Coordinates of C-alpha atoms and ligand atoms in Angstrom, one line a residue:
X1 CA -0.4 0.0 -0.1
X2 CA 1.5 3.4 -0.9
X3 CA -0.9 6.6 -0.6
X4 CA -0.1 10.4 -1.1
X5 CA -1.8 12.5 1.4
X6 CA -2.7 15.9 0.0
X7 CA -4.0 18.6 2.4
X8 CA -5.7 22.2 2.7
X9 CA -5.6 22.8 -1.1
X10 CA -7.9 26.1 -0.3
X11 CA -9.4 26.0 -3.7
X12 CA -10.8 29.5 -4.8
X13 CA -13.2 30.3 -7.4
X14 CA -11.7 30.6 -11.7
X15 CA -10.1 34.0 -11.4
X16 CA -9.7 34.8 -7.7
X17 CA -6.5 34.5 -5.3
X18 CA -6.6 33.7 -1.8
X19 CA -6.0 36.7 0.3
X20 CA -6.2 38.6 -3.4
X21 CA -2.6 37.7 -4.0
X22 CA -1.7 33.8 -3.9
X23 CA -2.7 31.9 -6.8
X24 CA -3.7 28.7 -5.0
X25 CA -5.5 27.6 -8.1
X26 CA -2.4 27.3 -10.2
X27 CA -0.6 26.3 -8.2
X28 CA -2.5 23.4 -6.9
X29 CA -3.6 22.7 -10.9
X30 CA 0.7 22.5 -11.1
X31 CA 0.7 19.8 -7.9
X32 CA -2.0 17.8 -9.5
X33 CA 0.0 17.5 -12.5
X34 CA 3.2 16.7 -10.1
X35 CA 1.3 13.7 -8.2
X36 CA -0.4 12.5 -11.7
X37 CA 3.9 12.2 -12.8
X38 CA 4.9 10.3 -10.3
X39 CA 7.4 8.0 -11.3
X40 CA 6.4 5.5 -8.3
X41 CA 2.5 5.7 -8.2
X42 CA 0.7 5.7 -5.2
X43 CA -2.6 3.5 -5.1
X44 CA -4.8 6.3 -4.0
X45 CA -4.2 9.9 -3.3
X46 CA -6.1 11.3 0.4
X47 CA -6.9 15.0 0.8
X48 CA -7.5 15.7 4.4
X49 CA -10.1 18.7 4.2
X50 CA -10.3 22.5 3.2
X51 CA -10.6 21.5 -0.5
X52 CA -11.8 25.2 -1.1
X53 CA -11.8 28.1 0.8
X54 CA -14.7 29.9 1.7
X55 CA -17.1 27.1 0.8
X56 CA -18.8 28.4 -1.9
X57 CA -20.3 26.6 -5.3
X58 CA -17.7 28.5 -7.9
X59 CA -15.1 27.2 -6.0
X60 CA -16.3 23.4 -5.4
X61 CA -16.9 23.6 -9.5
X62 CA -13.1 24.8 -10.5
X63 CA -11.8 21.9 -7.1
X64 CA -14.0 19.6 -8.8
X65 CA -12.7 19.9 -12.5
X66 CA -9.2 20.1 -11.3
X67 CA -9.2 17.2 -8.6
X68 CA -11.3 15.1 -11.6
X69 CA -7.9 15.0 -13.4
X70 CA -6.2 13.2 -10.5
X71 CA -5.2 9.6 -12.0
X72 CA -6.1 7.8 -9.2
X73 CA -8.7 6.7 -6.8
X74 CA -9.7 9.4 -4.6
X75 CA -11.0 9.2 -0.9
X76 CA -11.7 13.0 0.9
X77 CA -13.3 14.2 3.8
X78 CA -14.4 18.1 4.5
X79 CA -12.6 20.6 6.8
X80 CA -13.5 23.9 8.4
X81 CA -13.5 25.8 5.5
X82 CA -15.9 23.4 3.2
X83 CA -19.4 23.7 3.1
X84 CA -20.7 20.3 3.6
X85 CA -23.5 20.0 1.0
X86 CA -21.5 21.9 -1.8
X87 CA -18.7 19.3 -0.9
X88 CA -20.8 16.5 -1.2
X89 CA -22.5 17.7 -4.5
X90 CA -18.8 18.4 -6.1
X91 CA -17.0 14.7 -4.5
X92 CA -19.9 12.5 -4.0
X93 CA -19.5 11.1 -7.9
X94 CA -15.5 10.9 -7.4
X95 CA -15.4 9.5 -4.1
X96 CA -18.9 7.2 -3.7
X97 CA -18.1 5.9 -0.1
X98 CA -18.5 9.4 0.7
X99 CA -22.7 8.7 0.8
X100 CA -25.4 10.4 0.3
X101 CA -25.9 12.3 3.9
X102 CA -23.9 15.4 4.4
X103 CA -24.1 15.8 8.0
X104 CA -23.0 12.1 8.5
X105 CA -19.4 11.5 6.5
X106 CA -17.5 8.4 7.9
X107 CA -16.4 5.8 5.9
X108 CA -13.8 2.8 5.6
X109 CA -11.6 1.9 3.1
X110 CA -11.4 -1.9 3.0
X111 CA -8.9 -3.0 0.2
X112 CA -5.6 -2.6 2.0
X113 CA -3.5 -4.8 4.6
X114 CA -4.7 -1.6 6.8
X115 CA -8.2 -0.5 7.6
X116 CA -8.8 3.7 6.2
X117 CA -11.4 5.1 8.4
X118 CA -12.5 8.6 7.1
X119 CA -14.2 10.7 9.4
X120 CA -15.6 14.3 9.6
X121 CA -14.9 16.7 12.3
X122 CA -15.8 19.9 11.0
X123 CA -18.5 21.8 12.4
X124 CA -20.5 24.1 10.0
X125 CA -19.9 27.6 10.9
X126 CA -16.6 27.0 12.9
X127 CA -13.0 26.4 13.0
X128 CA -12.8 24.4 15.8
X129 CA -13.8 20.7 15.3
X130 CA -15.8 18.5 17.1
X131 CA -16.8 14.6 16.5
X132 CA -20.3 13.9 16.2
X133 CA -22.1 11.3 18.6
X134 CA -22.7 9.0 15.1
X135 CA -19.1 9.2 14.2
X136 CA -17.6 8.1 17.5
X137 CA -20.7 5.4 17.6
X138 CA -19.9 4.5 14.2
X139 CA -15.8 4.3 14.9
X140 CA -16.7 2.4 18.1
X141 CA -18.6 -0.5 16.2
X142 CA -16.3 -0.2 13.2
X143 CA -13.4 -1.2 15.5
X144 CA -14.8 -3.5 17.0
X145 CA -15.7 -5.8 14.0
X146 CA -12.1 -7.0 14.1
X147 CA -8.3 -6.6 15.0
X148 CA -7.4 -5.3 11.6
X149 CA -5.1 -2.5 11.9
X150 CA -6.6 0.5 11.0
X151 CA -5.3 4.3 10.4
X152 CA -7.8 7.0 11.1
X153 CA -8.0 10.6 8.0
X154 CA -9.7 13.4 10.0
X155 CA -9.2 17.2 9.4
X156 CA -8.7 18.5 13.1
X157 CA -6.2 17.3 15.2
X158 CA -7.6 15.6 18.5
X159 CA -4.9 16.4 20.8
X160 CA -3.2 20.1 21.1
X161 CA 0.3 20.1 19.3
X162 CA 1.5 22.8 21.2
X163 CA 0.8 25.8 18.2
X164 CA -0.2 28.6 20.5
X165 CA -2.0 29.7 16.8
X166 CA -3.6 26.1 16.2
X167 CA -4.6 24.6 19.7
X168 CA -7.6 26.7 20.4
X169 CA -8.9 25.3 16.8
X170 CA -8.4 21.8 17.4
X171 CA -10.8 18.8 18.3
X172 CA -12.3 19.9 20.8
X173 CA -13.7 16.3 21.9
X174 CA -10.3 15.0 20.8
X175 CA -10.2 13.1 23.9
X176 CA -13.1 11.0 22.8
X177 CA -10.7 9.9 20.3
X178 CA -8.1 9.3 22.5
X179 CA -10.4 6.9 24.5
X180 CA -10.9 4.8 21.4
X181 CA -6.5 4.7 20.6
X182 CA -6.9 3.6 24.2
X183 CA -9.7 1.0 24.1
X184 CA -8.3 -0.7 20.4
X185 CA -5.0 -1.5 20.2
X186 CA -5.1 -1.6 16.3
X187 CA -5.6 1.6 15.7
X188 CA -2.1 2.8 15.0
X189 CA -2.2 5.9 13.3
X190 CA -4.1 9.4 13.3
X191 CA -3.6 11.3 10.0
X192 CA -5.1 15.1 10.0
X193 CA -4.6 18.4 8.3
X194 CA -6.0 22.0 9.4
X195 CA -2.7 22.8 11.1
X196 CA -0.8 23.8 7.7
X197 CA 2.7 21.8 8.6
X198 CA 3.8 18.5 9.2
X199 CA 3.8 17.9 13.1
X200 CA 3.6 14.4 14.7
X201 CA 3.6 13.2 18.6
X202 CA 2.0 10.1 19.7
X203 CA -0.6 9.3 21.8
X204 CA -0.1 5.2 23.4
X205 CA 0.2 3.1 20.1
X206 CA -0.8 5.6 17.7
X207 CA 1.3 8.3 16.0
X208 CA -0.5 11.5 15.5
X209 CA 0.6 13.5 12.3
X210 CA -0.5 16.4 10.6
X211 CA -0.3 16.8 7.0
X212 CA 1.4 19.9 5.1
X213 CA -0.7 22.2 3.3
X214 CA -0.3 22.3 -0.7
X215 CA 0.0 25.9 -1.2
X216 CA 0.2 28.2 2.2
X217 CA 1.8 26.9 5.7
X218 CA 1.7 28.2 9.5
X219 CA 4.8 28.8 11.1
X220 CA 5.0 26.4 14.7
X221 CA 4.7 28.6 17.7
X222 CA 4.7 27.7 20.9
X223 CA 3.7 31.3 22.4
X224 CA 2.9 34.0 19.3
X225 CA -1.2 32.9 18.6
X226 CA -1.3 35.4 15.6
X227 CA -2.8 34.4 12.7
X228 CA 0.2 33.9 10.9
X229 CA 0.8 31.8 7.5
X230 CA 3.7 32.0 5.3
X231 CA 4.1 30.7 1.4
X232 CA 6.9 28.2 2.7
X233 CA 6.9 25.5 0.0
X234 CA 3.9 23.5 -0.2
X235 CA 4.3 19.7 0.6
X236 CA 2.4 16.3 0.5
X237 CA 2.8 12.8 3.0
X238 CA 3.5 9.8 1.6
X239 CA 3.0 6.8 3.8
X240 CA 4.3 3.4 2.5
X241 CA 3.5 0.0 3.9
X242 CA 6.9 -1.8 4.0
X243 CA 6.8 -5.4 4.7
X244 CA 7.8 -6.1 8.0
X245 CA 7.9 -2.9 9.4
X246 CA 4.7 -1.3 9.0
X247 CA 3.8 2.1 7.6
X248 CA 6.7 4.7 6.5
X249 CA 5.5 8.2 6.4
X250 CA 7.6 10.6 4.3
X251 CA 7.5 14.1 3.4
X252 CA 7.5 15.1 0.0
X253 CA 8.0 19.0 -1.1
X254 CA 6.8 20.7 -3.9
X255 CA 9.5 23.0 -4.2
X256 CA 11.5 23.2 -6.9
X257 CA 14.9 22.7 -6.6
X258 CA 17.9 20.8 -8.8
X259 CA 18.3 16.9 -8.6
X260 CA 18.0 14.3 -7.9
X261 CA 21.3 13.3 -9.6
X262 CA 22.9 9.5 -9.6
X263 CA 25.9 9.5 -7.1
X264 CA 29.1 9.3 -8.7
X265 CA 32.1 7.4 -7.1
X266 CA 34.3 9.7 -8.8
X267 CA 33.6 12.3 -6.7
X268 CA 32.5 10.7 -3.1
X269 CA 34.7 9.5 -0.4
X270 CA 37.1 7.0 -0.3
X271 CA 34.8 5.3 2.4
X272 CA 31.8 5.6 0.2
X273 CA 30.9 1.8 -0.5
X274 CA 27.9 0.9 -3.1
Ligands
LIG301 FE1 -6.8 24.7 6.0

């Protein structure tokens, strides 16, 4: 199993820029081409929310048009910037597992050696998140079926990462998810978005890790709680299930840079042995 996780694309309507100066649509269109061109192709692309910036129909029209060009199965969930109904209208065809109820998005992907659980942590009209009673019941029921190793994908982190800016808008009842991690040892990963930066910590047996955004990032500051953002290069995470090891997650930058070059023994150190 090899998965690409994108997050927080924040598409705007055609001809519109983010904050009037960031051309998110062009940058995301280029990223979609670069993901399609990967020599080592993922089995699926996952997007952990904030597909668009303002939850507007025109943004979803553009997002759907561009994301439908992804040459992979697509699994996605909404974030706090999404409008659940427009989100479902735009993506139900591309990802039929989303179902038909915009207020109850939770689905499992069972085609891999591990189970992927996608849950909606967003609340209409709020930046912070919450898991509904329905979602928590569904998680408990699904995890009770068997002991297949399982990863959760959600938008909001279920705990505080120590970010003064983002902690107040994390998932407010994330403790309920942490309680499930305690009860179900097969739950070994929680991958989220929202914080526009790759940040990782651990709760019991589970790695809890956020994905970088594709376009604009948020600095990780412990005491400065201002709403800061930057154009530090966007990135995605790649999740590779390695035999006899388990899941290995790596960071794949979308920055433009020279290389990679093939290592040449003529210019290496005498101690290099290949
Ligand atoms: Fe976001």
